[in-house]
């Protein structure tokens, strides 16, 4: 029965399945996604509509499935929209960014009724507007008129690349060279636009504008710069000195102006070769410089030469203008000599003289307003071409002459000069009258004020002597006696005292006539209380008691009023009736009662006696010594913060009277004593805890007592400590382009904001370290889209303000697929194929995790079971190097293409490396200029394949008008940066570079490209010209002497070289006959090149016929220290005639096998042995023996050297290298 049920159910299921297939059918696309181009930030919709969808619908981006759910979890900007019932599964992307750029596919998975289907690939092209463009200059220095400058405008990070236009003062520039370079991110490009501008003065302050735009930018972005061009100023002009005649003693103001120039001119004033002023002002609006010279004209300035110079940074020499001064000067001194005191009726003799002046002065005498004519005048020669005048006077004095001025007047009508010397004439007679300047008798004066009493005396000669007396006693404090036109006076300055009330002051005047005259006055003075005294009845004062005080105010005029105060608080007392006292004043008494409290301790009770009439008072105070139990001050802290391991000070600010108090500290219920912990120290009840630790934090109680009672308070101790940090996980590994989170956890008190900081520990600087954030005690460094350069160690530092900050290092590992080194030097390996040498084929890759290498030969995996092949892998950081050693290289078996494949779980990369025969080097590339000055140029280039041998480099250059090229060998020989020296200023040179090894030489770099460079200009100062002229004269004399000696040596040299030439000529003919084969080439091959080559002219690796030669012979090499050398004219046999400094570079020849160049002297033996050998023996910087050199006459009568051929050259080296 069970079997029947199963059979029926199975048949029904098959029927239903067949029926379902017939209904659903094959699923297909109704709408497939299409390519879309959209700006960044927009919303894009990729349409996908499926008919009869029965499988799961998913979108694929860059080969990665986004998931079947329509919300697409993990992709917040992605979602599937449309009516799912209608088969609509459109992909909507919000806020499109560069990371969304790429291929997309709509896939429908297989189902029971249908196979899986995949839509055509739709490309989403995201356009990115360029970032703000910026301008780069060769230098930040201002331009100089006439020079050319390259201006580069860069529009970074655009997709597609931005188009750049440049404008000069609104005018578009046409000759712009634009190119693109990779941007800061993949798929982004930087556009570089270069324009060459020749600086002109009219360009100064004009704008140079750069505009960048691409389809993604709604408007063009613009940046600009203001051009600064320097040019010389005009010659100066002098204003304010139209008349060159000036007067000594006057102030001369002269203005020097210079127009134009940038920067504006620097102005200097010079007088008689001495600089007077180096200050000037500039007016940028009118484009001029001005310097004002202010000087006081002196007699010694007569015939002085004033000069103004103008110059700026680009002036070839200063421009100047001069003026000569003519100075009128007056006498510097007028001297009056003689005695001016006399008795009535006597004669006096006086002399008045002047110093030198131009023109001479006249002298007149005056007594008052009367001119005196009894004079004798003398005129004599003086300094500076002037004249001195002297006048003698005789005069009889009378009583009427007393007090009149006796004056000597020196004057000149032409220059309007006038100078006087005057003295008062004194005639003695007796005094006549005395009177006082004093207050009226009934005027009241205030004590403490200053009073000036003046006593006058008129008449008499000598004047009378004045004496002040108070109540018939001499006053010693009177001032000194003063004389005036009316007579003499003497002041008495008084600070009025109570004792001055009703006092009599008298002034006595007397002279040599023994007569005394007197005048007197009486004063009335108002004064405050002369004293204030406080009387206290109690001896001890306690809190709560009542204090009784009496205030006694001394004599005052008028009677004073008494008031009480306690600090700023006024108190009410009881006044008693006034009584008569000294100095005619009145005294008064007042009583006060006060209830005491603790805050009265050390306070003062003040009693003041105040006069309303005088608005003045006198006071005294009584200090309250109130006894009370301890009370804590309002500034007693309730919180103390301290850093761990330091000393914590817990202060006690308590008041008590008496101050013999006792305090105890209580912590956690226990009394603190030094014996409990040696870290406790007590100083006047202040607790100090040394080497504080975090366990010492908490509440402390201080309890104090004295003879009056006790009291307590609480204080909290907050112990702060520096952070200690650790990484939450270390290391952190992410894939290239993923987000990395580095977490740093700190234990610290306090936890502060901005406590964490991160630092990249690599050698190179990182512009964007990542996003830094923190949450309480945890710091987070988030690195989005991690790159290879961001892999390494990062230091997390937590600093809450307490030293030392805590630091820890964490490592970030970024996994990425291998990338092989693929430069020219990595694609070829050269080795002799005679089976006697090994070859190392090196393959170097960078990748994480560990990179593994596989090798193939001509496309077939390499069998390392073959003992002829060995492989070794070396790992240094992320650099993995695989060295394949081919043992006993055979041209037939091993000249092939070796393929190196580097792979890890992130991907793989491959490189084909060709193993071939040694050959001449490949040409260098990327020749460029590094720097240039007036006499040198520094170049750099990229080396090419060295042909399997050590390669050297040679620089060739030429300038306009030169007869031929100049060559210079680079030293050190393998350097790729070289400075060519000895160039001429302001000259355009064409440079190129090629490579050489012992097999031959390459063509010139960059397809024989020429690099044109113009050296900078340099002017010679005047002193340098003088030195050169003098040096030239000396060298001319020396050259005559050396030329005579050289002619003598040359005669002997010609005799020696004639015999050498005949010997080497026959040897060369024999060598040429043996070397003539069918492999003869347009160029001669270096005989010391590789010993083994294919005999056939072909270099295919399947050739099997080889020859090997082991002979060794002498060797030559290029000297690293060579002078530049011109290219000589071509001789009849194809060789080049050279000067003694020339290099015969058109033939690369050698005398033997390769040898270490460093083991030889740089000088040839001939130069070392014969000190009189001609300079031409240094031919091509090589070492030559006498037998190696053929000396023949060149077309320019220079010495041409030819090397003798090596008759033992191997056969394969006589053919053309392949």
PDB file of C-alpha atoms in Angstrom, residues 543 566 569 594-604 624 626 628 631 655:
ATOM      1  CA  UNK A 543      34.365  87.228  71.643  1.00  0.00           C
ATOM      2  CA  UNK A 566      35.454 100.310  62.423  1.00  0.00           C
ATOM      3  CA  UNK A 569      31.658 101.119  59.171  1.00  0.00           C
ATOM      4  CA  UNK A 594      31.279  98.003  71.194  1.00  0.00           C
ATOM      5  CA  UNK A 595      30.200  94.274  71.439  1.00  0.00           C
ATOM      6  CA  UNK A 596      33.132  92.086  70.213  1.00  0.00           C
ATOM      7  CA  UNK A 597      33.145  89.164  67.708  1.00  0.00           C
ATOM      8  CA  UNK A 598      35.884  87.011  66.090  1.00  0.00           C
ATOM      9  CA  UNK A 599      35.911  89.029  62.870  1.00  0.00           C
ATOM     10  CA  UNK A 600      36.964  92.056  64.972  1.00  0.00           C
ATOM     11  CA  UNK A 601      40.350  90.369  65.538  1.00  0.00           C
ATOM     12  CA  UNK A 602      43.164  92.566  64.188  1.00  0.00           C
ATOM     13  CA  UNK A 603      40.638  95.179  63.105  1.00  0.00           C
ATOM     14  CA  UNK A 604      41.192  98.835  63.936  1.00  0.00           C
ATOM     15  CA  UNK A 624      41.421  94.822  68.638  1.00  0.00           C
ATOM     16  CA  UNK A 626      39.950  89.489  70.324  1.00  0.00           C
ATOM     17  CA  UNK A 628      38.403  83.188  69.845  1.00  0.00           C
ATOM     18  CA  UNK A 631      37.972  79.296  62.440  1.00  0.00           C
ATOM     19  CA  UNK A 655      42.532  81.707  62.148  1.00  0.00           C
TER      20      UNK A 655
END
